[in-house]
Coordinates of C-alpha atoms in Angstrom, one line a residue:
X296 CA 131.9 -19.0 17.5
X297 CA 134.1 -17.8 20.7
X298 CA 134.1 -14.7 18.8
X299 CA 130.7 -14.5 18.9
X300 CA 128.8 -11.1 21.3
X301 CA 125.7 -12.1 23.1
X302 CA 123.5 -9.3 24.6
X303 CA 121.8 -10.7 27.7
X304 CA 118.8 -8.3 28.1
X305 CA 115.8 -8.5 30.7
X306 CA 112.9 -5.9 30.9
X307 CA 110.3 -4.8 33.2
X308 CA 106.8 -4.3 31.1
X309 CA 103.4 -2.7 31.9
X310 CA 101.9 -6.3 31.6
X311 CA 99.2 -8.4 29.4
X312 CA 101.5 -10.7 27.5
X313 CA 103.5 -10.4 24.4
X314 CA 101.2 -8.0 22.0
X315 CA 100.5 -4.5 23.0
X316 CA 102.9 -5.0 26.2
X317 CA 105.2 -2.0 26.8
X318 CA 108.7 -1.7 28.3
X319 CA 109.5 0.1 31.5
X320 CA 112.8 -0.4 32.0
X321 CA 115.5 -2.2 30.1
X322 CA 119.0 -3.9 30.6
X323 CA 121.2 -4.9 27.9
X324 CA 125.1 -6.3 28.9
X325 CA 127.3 -7.4 25.9
X326 CA 129.2 -10.6 26.6
X327 CA 132.5 -11.6 24.8
X328 CA 134.5 -14.5 25.3
X329 CA 132.4 -14.7 28.9
X330 CA 133.6 -11.0 29.5
X331 CA 131.4 -7.9 29.8
X332 CA 132.4 -5.5 27.8
X333 CA 129.4 -3.1 27.2
X334 CA 125.9 -2.0 29.4
X335 CA 123.2 0.2 28.8
X336 CA 120.3 0.4 31.5
X337 CA 117.5 2.9 31.4
X338 CA 113.7 3.0 32.6
X339 CA 111.2 3.7 29.9
X340 CA 108.2 5.9 29.5
X341 CA 105.6 3.5 28.6
X342 CA 103.3 6.0 27.3
X343 CA 100.8 4.6 29.6
X344 CA 99.6 3.9 33.2
X345 CA 101.4 1.3 35.2
X346 CA 98.9 -1.3 36.9
X347 CA 99.1 -1.3 40.5
X348 CA 100.3 -5.4 40.2
X349 CA 103.2 -4.8 38.1
X350 CA 103.8 -1.5 40.4
X351 CA 103.9 -4.1 43.2
X352 CA 105.9 -6.8 41.7
X353 CA 108.7 -4.0 40.4
X354 CA 108.6 -1.0 42.5
X355 CA 108.3 0.6 39.1
X356 CA 105.6 3.6 39.3
X357 CA 104.0 6.0 36.9
X358 CA 106.2 8.7 39.1
X359 CA 109.4 6.9 38.5
X360 CA 108.8 6.9 34.2
X361 CA 106.9 10.0 33.4
X362 CA 110.6 11.9 32.8
X363 CA 112.3 8.7 30.9
X364 CA 112.5 8.5 27.5
X365 CA 110.4 6.4 25.3
X366 CA 111.5 3.7 23.6
X367 CA 111.8 5.4 20.2
X368 CA 113.9 7.4 21.7
X369 CA 116.2 4.5 22.6
X370 CA 115.7 2.4 19.8
X371 CA 118.7 3.5 17.6
X372 CA 121.1 3.3 20.6
X373 CA 119.9 -0.2 21.4
X374 CA 119.5 -1.1 17.6
X375 CA 123.6 0.0 17.3
X376 CA 124.9 -2.1 20.6
X377 CA 122.6 -5.2 19.7
X378 CA 123.9 -5.3 16.2
X379 CA 125.8 -8.8 15.4
X380 CA 124.9 -10.1 18.6
X381 CA 123.0 -12.9 20.1
X382 CA 120.1 -11.7 21.9
X383 CA 119.8 -14.0 25.1
X384 CA 117.0 -14.2 27.5
X385 CA 115.5 -16.3 30.8
X386 CA 112.5 -17.5 28.9
X387 CA 113.7 -15.4 25.4
X388 CA 110.4 -15.9 24.0
X389 CA 109.1 -13.5 26.1
X390 CA 111.7 -10.4 26.1
X391 CA 112.3 -10.5 22.4
X392 CA 108.5 -10.3 21.4
X393 CA 108.4 -7.3 23.5
X394 CA 111.3 -5.7 22.4
X395 CA 110.7 -6.7 18.6
X396 CA 107.3 -5.2 18.8
X397 CA 108.4 -1.9 20.4
X398 CA 111.3 -1.9 17.3
X399 CA 107.9 -2.2 15.2
X400 CA 106.2 1.0 16.3
X401 CA 109.2 2.5 15.8
X402 CA 109.2 1.4 12.5
X403 CA 112.5 -0.3 12.7
X404 CA 112.5 -4.0 11.9
X405 CA 114.8 -5.7 14.7
X406 CA 115.6 -9.5 14.0
X407 CA 118.6 -11.6 16.2
X408 CA 119.5 -14.8 16.7
X409 CA 118.1 -15.8 19.8
X410 CA 118.7 -17.9 23.0
X411 CA 116.8 -19.2 25.6
X412 CA 118.6 -19.8 29.6
X413 CA 115.8 -21.5 30.8
X414 CA 116.2 -24.3 28.3
X415 CA 120.0 -23.9 27.9
X416 CA 120.2 -24.5 31.7
X417 CA 118.0 -27.5 31.2
X418 CA 119.6 -29.2 28.6
X419 CA 123.1 -28.2 30.5
X420 CA 122.1 -28.5 34.1
X421 CA 119.0 -31.1 34.6
X422 CA 117.5 -32.1 37.4
X423 CA 116.5 -29.2 39.1
X424 CA 113.2 -28.9 40.4
X425 CA 112.4 -25.5 39.1
X426 CA 113.8 -23.1 36.2
X427 CA 112.3 -20.0 36.7
X428 CA 115.2 -17.5 37.5
X429 CA 114.7 -17.0 40.8
X430 CA 114.6 -20.8 41.6
X431 CA 117.7 -21.6 39.7
X432 CA 119.7 -19.5 41.0
X433 CA 118.9 -20.6 44.7
X434 CA 119.8 -23.9 43.4
X435 CA 123.0 -23.0 42.0
X436 CA 124.2 -20.4 44.3
X437 CA 124.0 -17.3 41.9
X438 CA 123.8 -14.2 43.7
X439 CA 120.5 -12.2 42.8
X440 CA 119.6 -9.0 44.0
X441 CA 116.9 -6.6 42.9
X442 CA 114.6 -9.5 41.6
X443 CA 112.0 -8.0 39.1
X444 CA 114.2 -4.9 38.3
X445 CA 115.6 -5.4 35.0
X446 CA 119.5 -4.7 36.2
X447 CA 119.2 -7.0 39.0
X448 CA 117.4 -10.0 36.8
X449 CA 120.5 -9.4 33.4
X450 CA 123.0 -9.8 36.0
X451 CA 122.0 -12.8 37.7
X452 CA 121.3 -14.1 33.8
X453 CA 124.6 -13.1 32.9
X454 CA 126.1 -15.5 35.5
X455 CA 124.1 -18.2 34.7
X456 CA 124.9 -18.0 30.6
X457 CA 128.6 -17.8 31.7
X458 CA 128.0 -21.4 34.0
X459 CA 126.6 -22.9 31.1
X460 CA 129.3 -21.4 28.8
X461 CA 131.8 -23.4 31.0
X462 CA 130.0 -26.7 30.5
X463 CA 129.5 -26.4 26.8
X464 CA 132.9 -25.2 26.1
X465 CA 132.8 -26.5 22.8
X466 CA 129.4 -24.7 21.8
X467 CA 128.2 -27.9 21.1
X468 CA 124.6 -27.2 22.6
X469 CA 124.7 -23.5 21.7
X470 CA 124.9 -24.2 18.0
X471 CA 122.6 -26.3 18.0
X472 CA 119.9 -24.1 19.7
X473 CA 121.2 -21.5 17.6
X474 CA 120.3 -23.9 14.0
X475 CA 117.6 -21.7 12.7
X476 CA 116.4 -25.3 11.2
X477 CA 116.0 -26.6 14.7
X478 CA 112.2 -26.5 16.1
X479 CA 113.6 -26.0 19.6
X480 CA 113.6 -22.2 19.7
X481 CA 109.7 -22.2 19.2
X482 CA 109.6 -24.7 22.1
X483 CA 108.1 -23.7 25.5
X484 CA 110.4 -23.6 27.8
X485 CA 109.2 -26.1 30.1
X486 CA 108.8 -28.6 27.2
X487 CA 111.1 -31.3 26.1
X488 CA 112.5 -31.4 23.2
X489 CA 112.5 -35.6 23.6
X490 CA 108.8 -35.2 23.8
X491 CA 108.2 -33.2 20.8
X492 CA 110.1 -36.2 18.4
X493 CA 107.6 -38.5 20.0
X494 CA 104.6 -36.8 19.1
X495 CA 103.1 -38.9 15.8
X496 CA 102.3 -37.5 12.6
X497 CA 98.7 -38.9 12.8
X498 CA 95.3 -37.8 13.2
X499 CA 94.2 -37.5 16.8
X500 CA 93.5 -35.4 19.5
X501 CA 96.3 -33.7 21.9
X502 CA 96.5 -32.3 25.4
X503 CA 98.7 -29.5 26.7
X504 CA 99.1 -30.3 30.2
X505 CA 100.1 -28.2 33.5
X506 CA 102.8 -29.7 35.9
X507 CA 100.5 -31.4 37.6
X508 CA 98.9 -33.1 34.3
X509 CA 95.9 -30.7 34.5
X510 CA 94.9 -30.6 30.7
X511 CA 95.1 -26.8 29.9
X512 CA 94.2 -27.1 26.3
X513 CA 92.7 -29.8 23.7
X514 CA 92.7 -30.3 20.2
X515 CA 92.3 -32.0 17.3
X516 CA 94.6 -32.4 14.2
X517 CA 94.9 -34.9 11.2
X518 CA 98.7 -34.5 11.9
X519 CA 98.9 -34.0 15.6
X520 CA 102.8 -33.1 15.5
X521 CA 102.5 -30.2 12.6
X522 CA 99.2 -29.0 14.4
X523 CA 101.4 -28.6 17.7
X524 CA 104.1 -26.9 16.4
X525 CA 101.9 -24.4 14.5
X526 CA 100.6 -23.7 17.9
X527 CA 104.4 -22.8 19.1
X528 CA 104.6 -20.6 16.3
X529 CA 101.5 -18.2 17.4
X530 CA 101.9 -15.0 18.9
X531 CA 99.0 -14.0 20.1
X532 CA 98.8 -13.4 24.5
X533 CA 96.4 -16.6 25.5
X534 CA 98.7 -18.9 23.6
X535 CA 101.6 -17.4 25.1
X536 CA 100.2 -17.7 28.6
X537 CA 99.4 -21.5 27.5
X538 CA 102.7 -22.2 26.3
X539 CA 104.3 -20.5 29.8
X540 CA 102.3 -23.2 32.0
X541 CA 102.7 -26.0 29.5
X542 CA 104.8 -28.7 30.7
X543 CA 103.8 -31.8 29.0
X544 CA 102.2 -32.7 25.7
X545 CA 100.3 -36.4 25.1
X546 CA 98.2 -37.4 22.6
X547 CA 95.3 -40.0 21.8
X548 CA 95.4 -41.6 18.1
X549 CA 92.1 -41.7 16.2
X550 CA 92.8 -43.0 12.9
X551 CA 90.1 -40.9 11.2
X552 CA 89.2 -37.3 11.3
X553 CA 85.7 -37.3 12.2
X554 CA 86.8 -39.7 15.0
X555 CA 89.0 -37.2 16.2
X556 CA 86.8 -34.0 16.2
X557 CA 84.0 -36.0 18.0
X558 CA 87.1 -37.0 20.4
X559 CA 87.6 -33.3 20.6
X560 CA 84.0 -32.2 21.7
X561 CA 83.7 -35.0 24.0
X562 CA 86.6 -34.3 25.9
X563 CA 86.6 -30.6 26.4
X564 CA 83.4 -31.0 27.8
X565 CA 84.3 -33.5 30.2
X566 CA 87.7 -31.3 31.4
X567 CA 86.5 -27.7 30.4
X568 CA 90.1 -26.7 30.1
X569 CA 91.2 -23.6 30.6
X570 CA 92.4 -22.2 27.5
X571 CA 89.8 -23.7 25.3
X572 CA 86.8 -21.9 23.8
X573 CA 84.3 -22.2 26.1
X574 CA 81.4 -24.1 24.3
X575 CA 78.3 -22.3 24.1
X576 CA 75.1 -24.1 25.6
X577 CA 73.3 -24.7 22.2
X578 CA 69.7 -23.4 21.2
X579 CA 66.8 -25.7 21.6
X580 CA 66.8 -28.2 18.3
X581 CA 64.4 -27.8 15.2
X582 CA 62.5 -31.0 14.9
X583 CA 61.1 -32.2 11.9
X584 CA 57.5 -33.7 12.5
X585 CA 54.4 -34.6 10.4
X586 CA 50.6 -34.3 10.5
X587 CA 47.5 -34.4 8.5
X588 CA 45.9 -31.4 7.6
X589 CA 42.1 -30.7 6.9
X590 CA 42.8 -31.9 3.2
X591 CA 43.9 -35.0 4.8
X592 CA 47.8 -34.5 3.6
X593 CA 50.7 -35.1 5.4
X594 CA 52.6 -32.4 5.6
X595 CA 56.2 -32.1 7.3
X596 CA 56.4 -28.9 9.8
X597 CA 59.4 -27.9 12.2
X598 CA 59.3 -27.3 15.7
X599 CA 61.0 -26.6 18.9
X600 CA 58.4 -27.7 21.4
X601 CA 59.6 -30.3 23.7
X602 CA 56.8 -32.9 23.3
X603 CA 55.2 -33.6 20.4
X604 CA 53.1 -36.2 18.8
X605 CA 55.6 -37.2 16.3
X606 CA 59.5 -36.1 16.0
X607 CA 61.3 -37.8 12.8
X608 CA 64.2 -35.9 13.0
X609 CA 66.3 -32.7 15.1
X610 CA 68.4 -29.9 13.4
X611 CA 70.8 -27.5 15.3
X612 CA 70.3 -24.8 13.0
X613 CA 67.3 -23.6 10.9
X614 CA 69.2 -23.6 7.9
X615 CA 70.5 -27.1 8.1
X616 CA 66.4 -27.8 8.5
X617 CA 65.7 -26.5 5.4
X618 CA 68.2 -27.5 3.2
X619 CA 67.3 -31.4 4.5
X620 CA 63.7 -30.2 3.4
X621 CA 64.4 -28.9 0.1
X622 CA 66.5 -32.2 -0.7
X623 CA 63.6 -34.6 0.4
X624 CA 60.9 -32.1 -1.3
X625 CA 63.2 -32.6 -4.7
X626 CA 64.1 -36.0 -4.0
X627 CA 60.4 -37.3 -4.1
X628 CA 58.2 -35.1 -5.7
X629 CA 56.6 -32.8 -2.9
X630 CA 55.1 -29.4 -2.6
X631 CA 57.1 -26.8 -1.2
X632 CA 54.0 -26.0 1.0
X633 CA 53.6 -28.7 2.5
X634 CA 57.4 -29.7 3.0
X635 CA 57.1 -26.6 5.5
X636 CA 59.6 -24.1 3.0
X637 CA 56.4 -21.5 2.3
X638 CA 53.9 -20.1 4.3
X639 CA 51.0 -18.1 3.5
X640 CA 50.6 -19.5 0.2
X641 CA 47.6 -21.1 -1.7
X642 CA 49.7 -22.5 -4.0
X643 CA 53.8 -23.5 -4.7
X644 CA 55.7 -20.4 -5.8
X645 CA 59.1 -21.6 -4.8
X646 CA 62.3 -19.2 -5.3
X647 CA 64.6 -22.7 -5.4
X648 CA 62.0 -25.6 -6.6
X649 CA 60.0 -25.0 -9.6
X650 CA 58.9 -28.1 -9.7
X651 CA 55.9 -29.4 -7.8
X652 CA 53.7 -32.2 -7.4
X653 CA 50.4 -30.4 -7.8
X654 CA 48.8 -31.3 -4.6
X655 CA 48.1 -28.1 -3.2
X656 CA 46.1 -27.4 -6.7
X657 CA 44.3 -30.0 -6.3
X658 CA 46.0 -31.9 -9.4
X659 CA 47.0 -34.9 -7.5
X660 CA 45.0 -36.4 -4.5
X661 CA 45.7 -36.6 -0.8
X662 CA 46.1 -40.4 -1.2
X663 CA 48.2 -40.4 -3.6
X664 CA 50.5 -37.6 -2.3
X665 CA 50.8 -39.2 0.9
X666 CA 52.4 -42.5 -1.1
X667 CA 55.5 -40.3 -1.6
X668 CA 55.1 -38.7 2.0
X669 CA 55.9 -42.6 2.9
X670 CA 58.6 -42.9 1.0
X671 CA 60.1 -39.8 1.9
X672 CA 59.4 -41.0 5.7
X673 CA 61.3 -44.5 4.8
X674 CA 64.3 -42.5 3.5
X675 CA 64.3 -40.5 6.8
X676 CA 64.5 -43.5 8.8
X677 CA 67.0 -45.0 7.0
X678 CA 69.0 -41.5 7.2
X679 CA 68.5 -42.0 11.2
X680 CA 69.0 -46.1 11.4
X681 CA 71.8 -47.5 13.5
X682 CA 74.5 -48.1 11.7
X683 CA 78.6 -48.0 11.5
X684 CA 80.0 -45.7 10.4
X685 CA 83.6 -47.2 8.8
X686 CA 87.1 -45.4 8.6
X687 CA 90.5 -45.7 8.7
X688 CA 92.4 -47.3 12.2
X689 CA 95.2 -45.5 13.7
X690 CA 97.5 -48.3 11.7
X691 CA 97.2 -50.1 8.6
X692 CA 96.3 -53.4 9.8
X693 CA 92.8 -51.9 11.9
X694 CA 89.7 -50.1 11.1
X695 CA 87.6 -47.6 13.0
X696 CA 84.3 -47.1 13.6
X697 CA 81.8 -45.1 14.6
X698 CA 78.4 -46.4 16.2
X699 CA 75.4 -43.9 15.6
X700 CA 72.0 -44.9 17.3
X701 CA 69.3 -43.1 15.9
X702 CA 71.7 -40.9 14.0
X703 CA 73.1 -39.6 17.0
X704 CA 76.6 -40.8 18.0
X705 CA 77.1 -43.3 20.7
X706 CA 80.1 -44.6 20.7
X707 CA 83.4 -45.6 18.5
X708 CA 85.8 -48.4 18.7
X709 CA 88.8 -49.9 16.7
X710 CA 88.9 -53.5 15.2
X711 CA 92.2 -55.1 14.2
X712 CA 92.2 -57.4 11.3
X713 CA 93.2 -60.5 13.4
X714 CA 90.0 -60.2 15.6
X715 CA 87.2 -62.4 15.2
X716 CA 84.3 -60.3 13.8
X717 CA 82.0 -62.9 11.5
X718 CA 78.7 -60.5 11.4
X719 CA 78.0 -56.6 11.9
X720 CA 76.6 -56.9 15.3
X721 CA 79.8 -58.3 16.9
X722 CA 81.1 -54.6 17.1
X723 CA 79.8 -54.2 20.3
X724 CA 82.6 -56.3 21.7
X725 CA 85.1 -53.7 20.6
X726 CA 82.9 -50.9 21.4
X727 CA 83.3 -47.7 23.7
X728 CA 80.5 -46.6 24.2
X729 CA 80.1 -43.0 24.5
X730 CA 77.1 -39.7 25.6
X731 CA 75.7 -38.3 22.8
X732 CA 76.0 -34.2 22.7
X733 CA 74.3 -31.7 20.8
X734 CA 77.8 -30.9 19.4
X735 CA 78.6 -34.2 18.6
X736 CA 75.6 -34.6 16.7
X737 CA 76.1 -31.5 14.4
X738 CA 79.3 -32.8 13.6
X739 CA 78.4 -36.1 12.6
X740 CA 75.8 -34.4 10.3
X741 CA 78.1 -31.8 9.2
X742 CA 80.5 -34.4 8.3
X743 CA 78.1 -36.8 6.9
X744 CA 76.8 -34.2 4.6
X745 CA 80.0 -33.1 3.3
X746 CA 82.6 -36.1 2.8
X747 CA 81.9 -38.4 0.3
X748 CA 82.7 -42.0 0.3
X749 CA 82.1 -43.0 3.7
X750 CA 81.6 -46.4 4.4
X751 CA 78.0 -47.0 6.5
X752 CA 77.1 -50.6 7.5
X753 CA 73.4 -50.5 8.3
X754 CA 72.8 -52.7 11.6
X755 CA 69.9 -55.0 10.3
X756 CA 71.3 -58.6 9.4
X757 CA 68.1 -59.3 7.5
X758 CA 69.4 -56.8 4.6
X759 CA 70.7 -59.1 2.1
X760 CA 72.9 -55.7 0.9
X761 CA 74.6 -55.2 4.1
X762 CA 75.9 -58.5 3.7
X763 CA 77.8 -57.3 0.6
X764 CA 78.9 -53.8 2.5
X765 CA 80.0 -56.1 5.4
X766 CA 82.2 -58.6 3.0
X767 CA 83.9 -55.7 1.4
X768 CA 84.7 -54.3 4.7
X769 CA 86.3 -57.1 6.2
X770 CA 88.2 -57.8 2.7

């Protein structure tokens, strides 16, 4: 390992993350046995205008690079120079991926082992206030000239890396970081490896936080640690920016996927994290109502009015509403015409539902038809009743529940098997009340429509069958 060659590299770019970013200057210093053996520095024509804010930061402008070589003209030389070298940079994730992107455009597959001097110095020189190159150099007295120019930053990184080599004379830490099986090569520069190991392989929500603890991103997962690692491996500009600003990651266990979905939606609305996609304001819901027509037949209809005499259910897409109407039409042998599934027809002629009660043709009297509608309404009421959805808990010794009030998400809780819980209504002692939202309503409705085997615990003590369900839960 002591004979290994290290290519310490810094690039200046046109800005804009890692994808599509173009190099304007590159410096490479080759070290072996801690000493410089080769060096290469060049301006690079990026083939595009350099933004003003980048010019102010680096001092590199369009005029300076107009006669400079394009990267593809330098690619062979850089590839040869760094061959059999370990790619070293301060925040290596940025420089390595930008350089690799330029090689890809030049038709060359560039792969090198890599080391990050941010993570290396955090391990070997712990306890500093900041590990940015400028602040780190100030803290440990490293001369740093021509900041934000490739050669000046590379020379400072070389001295920093030499200090790290002195502190890791047996290359134990470097060997650990170079191990391809090690996840640390993917970690954000400010994130502690020990914190990652504390993330569980369980369902819940997780929080990417900045240096003052403010949530930058909130997500949900069935396996939190596995999902967080997948974020580290993504290469989008937005994800790269998120990881650069992430200083800590914590989590909240939920036990079930459904509760993780609900908590994620609730917490995003509460905190509006910068890197979560904004949740759009939902359109007005479709409301299911019924009325008696001129023939005295009780007929279903959908509307978006705010106020209506009767409103049985609401849906957030027309597709969901139609799907439910088709279900009750078939289940209770109703007419598609009188279920709001067909308009402008005298008799039912539905593309999907080929059975009809005959009410539209006068074959069934209004009174008899309305009895069927009454049974459908009873079903709707039970569909929308107050109940608990019972699912896995955070441990094997507990269960989680989601409280639906009139079919809407109204809270959640966890009940340990050792707790006093003798009847369904005792759940209020363990309830975390929540304010429902359109997002939560849609999550619950879709989940119930797609998942099988969910235990519902109706909150009516007079229903004998409920006691059977309750006892089964307790067992």
